[in-house]
XYZ file of C-alpha atoms in Angstrom:
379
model
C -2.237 6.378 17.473
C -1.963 10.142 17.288
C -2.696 12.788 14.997
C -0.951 12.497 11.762
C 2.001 15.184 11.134
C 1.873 16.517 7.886
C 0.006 17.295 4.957
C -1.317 14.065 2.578
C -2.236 15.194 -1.111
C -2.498 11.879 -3.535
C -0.083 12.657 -6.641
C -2.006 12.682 -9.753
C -5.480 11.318 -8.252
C -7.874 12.680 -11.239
C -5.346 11.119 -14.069
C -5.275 7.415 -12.081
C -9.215 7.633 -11.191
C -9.357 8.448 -15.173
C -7.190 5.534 -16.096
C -8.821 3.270 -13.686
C -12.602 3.983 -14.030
C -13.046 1.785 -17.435
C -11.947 -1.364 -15.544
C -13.423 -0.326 -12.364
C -16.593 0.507 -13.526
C -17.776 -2.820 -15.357
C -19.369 -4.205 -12.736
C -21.889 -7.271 -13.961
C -19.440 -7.447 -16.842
C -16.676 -9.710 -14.240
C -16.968 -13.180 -13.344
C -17.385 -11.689 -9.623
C -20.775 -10.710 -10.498
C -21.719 -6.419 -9.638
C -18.390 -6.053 -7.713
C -14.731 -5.036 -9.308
C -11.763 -5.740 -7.698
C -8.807 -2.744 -6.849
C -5.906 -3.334 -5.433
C -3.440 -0.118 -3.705
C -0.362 -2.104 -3.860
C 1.239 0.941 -2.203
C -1.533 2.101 0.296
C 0.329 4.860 2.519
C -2.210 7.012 4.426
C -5.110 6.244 1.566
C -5.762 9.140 -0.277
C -5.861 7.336 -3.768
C -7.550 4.083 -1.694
C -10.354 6.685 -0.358
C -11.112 8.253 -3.699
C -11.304 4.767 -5.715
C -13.827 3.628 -3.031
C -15.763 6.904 -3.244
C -16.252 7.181 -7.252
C -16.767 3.334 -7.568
C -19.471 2.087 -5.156
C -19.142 -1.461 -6.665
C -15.566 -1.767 -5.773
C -13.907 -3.753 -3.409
C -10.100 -2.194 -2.393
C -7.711 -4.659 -1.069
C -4.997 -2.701 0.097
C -1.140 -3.256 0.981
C 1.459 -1.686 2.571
C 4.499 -2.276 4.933
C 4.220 0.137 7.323
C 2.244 -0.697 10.369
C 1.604 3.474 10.803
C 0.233 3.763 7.917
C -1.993 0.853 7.870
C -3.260 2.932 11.140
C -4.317 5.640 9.980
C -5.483 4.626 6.347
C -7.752 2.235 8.458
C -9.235 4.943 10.640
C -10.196 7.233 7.055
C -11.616 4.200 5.307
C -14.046 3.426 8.104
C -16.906 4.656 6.029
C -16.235 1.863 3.588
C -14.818 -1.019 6.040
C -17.585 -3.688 4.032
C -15.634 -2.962 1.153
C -12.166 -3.007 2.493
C -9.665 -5.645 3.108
C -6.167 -3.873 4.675
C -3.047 -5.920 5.148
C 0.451 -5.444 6.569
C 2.793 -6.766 3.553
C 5.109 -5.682 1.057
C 3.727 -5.663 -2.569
C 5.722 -8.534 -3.562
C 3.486 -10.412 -1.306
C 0.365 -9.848 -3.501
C 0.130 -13.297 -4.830
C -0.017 -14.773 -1.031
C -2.459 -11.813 -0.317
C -4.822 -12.856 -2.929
C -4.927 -16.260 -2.497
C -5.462 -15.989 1.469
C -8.346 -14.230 0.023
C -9.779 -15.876 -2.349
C -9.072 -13.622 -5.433
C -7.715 -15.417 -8.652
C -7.705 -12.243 -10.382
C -8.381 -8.223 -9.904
C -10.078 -5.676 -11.881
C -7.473 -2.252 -11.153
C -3.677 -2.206 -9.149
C -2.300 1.070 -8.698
C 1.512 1.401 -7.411
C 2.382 4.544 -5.836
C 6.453 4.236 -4.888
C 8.693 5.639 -2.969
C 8.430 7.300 0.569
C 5.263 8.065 1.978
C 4.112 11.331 3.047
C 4.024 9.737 6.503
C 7.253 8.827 6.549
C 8.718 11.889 4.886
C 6.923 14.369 7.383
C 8.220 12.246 10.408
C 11.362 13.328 11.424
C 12.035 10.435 13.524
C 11.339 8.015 10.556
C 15.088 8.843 9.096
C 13.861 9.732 5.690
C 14.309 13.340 5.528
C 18.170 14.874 5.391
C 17.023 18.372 6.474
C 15.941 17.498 9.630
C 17.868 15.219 12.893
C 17.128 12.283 13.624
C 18.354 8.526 13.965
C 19.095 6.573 11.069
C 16.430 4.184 10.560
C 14.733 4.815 7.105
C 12.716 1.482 7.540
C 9.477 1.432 5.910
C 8.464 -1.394 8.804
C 9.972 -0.387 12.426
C 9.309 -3.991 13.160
C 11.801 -5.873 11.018
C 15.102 -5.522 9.118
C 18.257 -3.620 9.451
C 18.488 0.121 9.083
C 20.475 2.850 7.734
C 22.543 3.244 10.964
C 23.817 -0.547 10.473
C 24.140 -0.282 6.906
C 26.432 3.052 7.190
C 28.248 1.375 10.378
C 28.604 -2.082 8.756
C 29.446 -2.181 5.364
C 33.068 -2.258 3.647
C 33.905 0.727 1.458
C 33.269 -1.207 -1.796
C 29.623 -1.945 -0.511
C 28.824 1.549 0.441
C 29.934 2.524 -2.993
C 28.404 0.235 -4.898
C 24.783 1.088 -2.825
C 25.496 4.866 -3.468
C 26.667 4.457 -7.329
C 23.734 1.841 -8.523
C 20.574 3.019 -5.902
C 21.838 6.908 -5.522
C 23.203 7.036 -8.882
C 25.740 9.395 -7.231
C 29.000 10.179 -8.961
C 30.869 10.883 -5.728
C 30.028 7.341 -4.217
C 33.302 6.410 -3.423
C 34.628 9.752 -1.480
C 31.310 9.950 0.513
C 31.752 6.419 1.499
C 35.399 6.880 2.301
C 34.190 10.096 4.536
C 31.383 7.559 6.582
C 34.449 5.112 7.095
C 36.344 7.723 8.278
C 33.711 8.830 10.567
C 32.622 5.606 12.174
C 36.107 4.900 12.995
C 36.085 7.906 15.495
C 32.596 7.180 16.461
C 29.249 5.496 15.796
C 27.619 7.384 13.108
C 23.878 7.630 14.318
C 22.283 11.100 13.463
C 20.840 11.783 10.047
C 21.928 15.404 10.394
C 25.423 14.091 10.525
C 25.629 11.651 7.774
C 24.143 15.048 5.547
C 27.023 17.510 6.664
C 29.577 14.262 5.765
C 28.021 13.877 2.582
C 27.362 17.908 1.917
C 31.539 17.749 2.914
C 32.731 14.813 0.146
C 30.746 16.585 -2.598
C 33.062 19.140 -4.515
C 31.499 22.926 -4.323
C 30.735 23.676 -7.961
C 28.811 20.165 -7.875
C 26.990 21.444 -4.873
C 25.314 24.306 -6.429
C 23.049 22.518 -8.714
C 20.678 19.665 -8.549
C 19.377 20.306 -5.103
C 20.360 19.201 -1.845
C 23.835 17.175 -1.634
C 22.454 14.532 0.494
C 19.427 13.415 -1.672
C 21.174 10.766 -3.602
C 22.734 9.267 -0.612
C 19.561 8.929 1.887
C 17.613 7.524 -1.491
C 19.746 4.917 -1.901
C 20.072 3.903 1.834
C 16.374 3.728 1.768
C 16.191 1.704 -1.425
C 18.885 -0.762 0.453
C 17.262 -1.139 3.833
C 13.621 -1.571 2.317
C 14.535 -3.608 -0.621
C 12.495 -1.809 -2.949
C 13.935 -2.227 -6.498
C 13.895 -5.853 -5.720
C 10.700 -6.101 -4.020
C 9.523 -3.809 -7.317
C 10.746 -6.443 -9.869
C 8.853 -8.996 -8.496
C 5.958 -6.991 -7.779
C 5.074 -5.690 -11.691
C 4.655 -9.020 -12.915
C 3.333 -10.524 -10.112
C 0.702 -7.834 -10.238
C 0.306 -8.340 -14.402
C -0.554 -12.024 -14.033
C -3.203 -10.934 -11.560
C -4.763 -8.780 -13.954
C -8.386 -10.325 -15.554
C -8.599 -9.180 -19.639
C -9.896 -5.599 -19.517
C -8.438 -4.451 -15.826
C -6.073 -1.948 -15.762
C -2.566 -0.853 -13.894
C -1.277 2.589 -12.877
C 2.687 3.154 -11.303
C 3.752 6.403 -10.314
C 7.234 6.138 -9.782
C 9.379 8.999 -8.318
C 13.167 8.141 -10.092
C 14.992 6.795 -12.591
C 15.681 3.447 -11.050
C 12.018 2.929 -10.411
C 10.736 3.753 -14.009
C 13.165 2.000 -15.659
C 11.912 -1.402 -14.319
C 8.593 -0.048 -14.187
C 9.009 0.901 -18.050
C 11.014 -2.692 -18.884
C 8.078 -4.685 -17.067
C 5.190 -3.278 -19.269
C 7.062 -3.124 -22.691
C 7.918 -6.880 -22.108
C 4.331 -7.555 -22.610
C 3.338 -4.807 -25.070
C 5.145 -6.867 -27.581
C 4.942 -9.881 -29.383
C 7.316 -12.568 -28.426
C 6.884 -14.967 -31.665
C 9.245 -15.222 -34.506
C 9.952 -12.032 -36.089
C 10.394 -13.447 -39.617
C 7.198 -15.080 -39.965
C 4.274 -13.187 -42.059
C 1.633 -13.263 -39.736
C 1.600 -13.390 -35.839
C 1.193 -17.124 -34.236
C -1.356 -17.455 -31.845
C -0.623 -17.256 -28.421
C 2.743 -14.807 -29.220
C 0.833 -11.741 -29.394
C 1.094 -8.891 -26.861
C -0.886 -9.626 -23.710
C -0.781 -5.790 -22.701
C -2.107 -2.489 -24.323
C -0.332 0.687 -23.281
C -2.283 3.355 -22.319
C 0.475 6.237 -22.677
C 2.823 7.396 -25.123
C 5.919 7.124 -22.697
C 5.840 8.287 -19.144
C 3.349 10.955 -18.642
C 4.411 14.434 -16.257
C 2.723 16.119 -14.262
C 1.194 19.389 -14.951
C 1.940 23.128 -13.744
C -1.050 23.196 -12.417
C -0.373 20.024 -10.443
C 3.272 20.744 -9.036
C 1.885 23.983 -8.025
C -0.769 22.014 -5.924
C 2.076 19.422 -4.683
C 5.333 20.286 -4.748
C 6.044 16.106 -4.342
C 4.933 15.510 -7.486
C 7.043 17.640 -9.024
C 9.434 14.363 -9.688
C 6.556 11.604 -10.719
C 6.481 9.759 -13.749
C 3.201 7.716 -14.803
C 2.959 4.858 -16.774
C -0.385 2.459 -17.376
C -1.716 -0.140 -19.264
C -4.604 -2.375 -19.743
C -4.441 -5.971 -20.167
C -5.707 -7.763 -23.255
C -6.610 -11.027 -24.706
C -4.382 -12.064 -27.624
C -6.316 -14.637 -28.582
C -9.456 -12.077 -29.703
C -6.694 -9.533 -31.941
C -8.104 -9.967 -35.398
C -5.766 -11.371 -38.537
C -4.927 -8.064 -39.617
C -3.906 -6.768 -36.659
C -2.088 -9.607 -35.772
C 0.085 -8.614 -39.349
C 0.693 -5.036 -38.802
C 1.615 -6.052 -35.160
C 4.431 -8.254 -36.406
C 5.673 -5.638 -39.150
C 5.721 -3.488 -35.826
C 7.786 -5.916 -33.845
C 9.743 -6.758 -36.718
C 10.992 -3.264 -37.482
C 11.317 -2.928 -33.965
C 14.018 -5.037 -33.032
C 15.698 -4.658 -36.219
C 16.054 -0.815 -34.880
C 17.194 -1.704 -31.314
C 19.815 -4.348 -32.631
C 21.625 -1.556 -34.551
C 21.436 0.883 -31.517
C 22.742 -1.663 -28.728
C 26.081 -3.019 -28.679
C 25.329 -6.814 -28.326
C 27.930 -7.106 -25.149
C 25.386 -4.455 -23.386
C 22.234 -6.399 -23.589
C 22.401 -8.467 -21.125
C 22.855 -5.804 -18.474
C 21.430 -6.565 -14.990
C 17.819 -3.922 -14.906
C 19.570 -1.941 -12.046
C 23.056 -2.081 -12.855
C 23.641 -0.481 -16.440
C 25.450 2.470 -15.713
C 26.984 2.384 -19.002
C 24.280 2.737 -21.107
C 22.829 6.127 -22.275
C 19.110 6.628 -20.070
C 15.824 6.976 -21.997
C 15.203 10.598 -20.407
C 12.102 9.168 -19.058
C 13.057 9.226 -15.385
C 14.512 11.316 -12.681
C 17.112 11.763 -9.966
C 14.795 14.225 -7.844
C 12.990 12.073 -5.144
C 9.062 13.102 -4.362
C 6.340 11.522 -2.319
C 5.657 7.604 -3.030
C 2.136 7.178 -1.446
């Protein structure tokens, strides 16, 4: 393994080791006895992984992640802590295998971190990055699954657009895949640099003078199709929510739209009661099973995009998970007038024919404003 390329600075590190620290730190207070239980779904080269074991000596980290590099070199910077530290190669929808190969029926922090890597990003040879040449892999594991180059030389026009459109939300999806099918019938498309200047080409030139580089939509949502990662995402959040022991806590920093949307669905599901809205009081056993811990998606600062430029596109969400069963009578009430007045508001705003929208696939509803196009740094 060789030096790591690149600079690593862990997006919003104070604000998660803030969130995280009241689960982290209760120690005694678990049925594990002194030691709390973290897991970096997400654990990229292990700057948020390092810091967690640092501040919280009682702490055990269990961390994922897909890409054998990475694994590498987060190994080699967590050697001060290696009796504290389980690594393992696996995607985060994985976790409930992980946990049960270890013997963990439930964890005390989980902290997601999405999108590309720092790693990855800084590696021209990985495929992420449009600005620089290189072959079209974009796969977050080098040892398994297709890549960018057979996606772009494989797929039918109606595919291409349909990947561009829902993962790039790109307007121009169908010219820029019309221009790759063009290509690729002259010759193998292969070169990163190439499928850029094809895309930079299909975009008109008064939409290419705003909203960045042309290209970013298009290599995020080849990366999104190759790893999976919305639908390795949706089954992840729960997974990771059932996992979670009364009092532990979960952070996501997610780095677009698509990503905080289900991000944003999965924790408002169980923010909320799911009993009978016209009943006075809240039934046992309905009540919300999550508390969250911010108004909305929280930004980052000035101070922080100054810092790192990748974070200039983050969102952060969190929440801690609760016991229903111990939310008094009264609160139980003014919960349901909350959920009651709640979804009397959102059946007014939403057409009913819209409702049952697939999570990745509403393009035809209005967005919250909560997310982002701009891609930044995942771990």
């Amino acid at each position: 393994m060789g030096e790591r390329r690149g600079t690593h600075v862990p997006v919003l590190l104070e604000r998660c080791i803030e969130l995280l620290a009241p689960a982290l730190n209760r120690g005694d207070q678990t049925s594990r006895g002194d030691r709390t239980v973290h897991v970096d779904a997400t654990l990229g080269l292990g700057g948020h992984a390092e810091a967690v074991l640092a501040r919280f000596p009682d702490t055990v980290l269990i961390g994922l992640d897909r890409d054998p590099e990475a694994l590498a070199h987060a190994r080699a910077r967590l050697a001060p802590y290696t009796d504290r530290v389980h690594l393992v190669h696996a995607v985060y929808d994985e976790l409930p295998e992980v946990l049960d190969r270890l013997g963990y029926a439930h964890v005390d922090g989980v902290l997601f971190d999405l999108g590309v890597s720092s790693l990855q990003l800084d590696e021209p040879d990985r495929g992420f990055a449009y600005a620089q040449d290189a072959p079209l892999d974009m796969r977050m594991d080098q040892t398994r699954g297709v890549t960018a180059e057979e996606v772009v030389n494989s797929y039918s026009h109606a595919d291409l657009a349909r990947v561009l459109r829902v993962y790039g939300e790109e307007k121009f999806a169908s010219r820029i895949a019309a221009a790759i099918i063009r290509e690729r019938q002259k010759a193998r498309l292969t070169s990163t640099a190439r499928l850029a200047e094809l895309v930079r080409e299909s975009i008109p030139a008064p939409a290419r003078r705003t909203g960045g580089h042309p290209a970013k939509r298009t290599f995020q949502a080849l990366r999104i199709e190759v790893n999976r990662e919305l639908a390795a995402l949706e089954a992840a959040l729960p997974a990771a929510l059932d996992a979670l022991a009364p009092g532990s806590r979960m952070v996501v920093l997610s780095y677009h739209s698509l990503e905080d949307r289900i991000t944003k669905q999965a924790l408002a599901a169980r923010a909320r009661s799911t009993g009978p809205v016209d009943l006075p009081v809240e039934l046992p056993g309905t009540g919300p099973t999550l508390r969250l811990l911010s108004r909305g998606a929280e930004l980052p600062g000035e101070a922080e995009v100054t810092a790192n430029p990748r974070a200039a596109s983050v969102r952060l969400r969190a929440a801690e998970r609760i016991d229903p069963e111990s939310v008094t009578g009264t609160e139980r009430t003014r919960r349901t007038d909350r959920e009651r007045s709640r979804r009397g508001g959102k059946a007014l705003r939403t057409p009913s024919a819209l409702r049952d929208a697939s999570t990745v696939e509403r393009k035809g509803l209005p967005q919250d404003g909560t997310g982002t196009e701009v891609e930044g740094e995942g771990t």
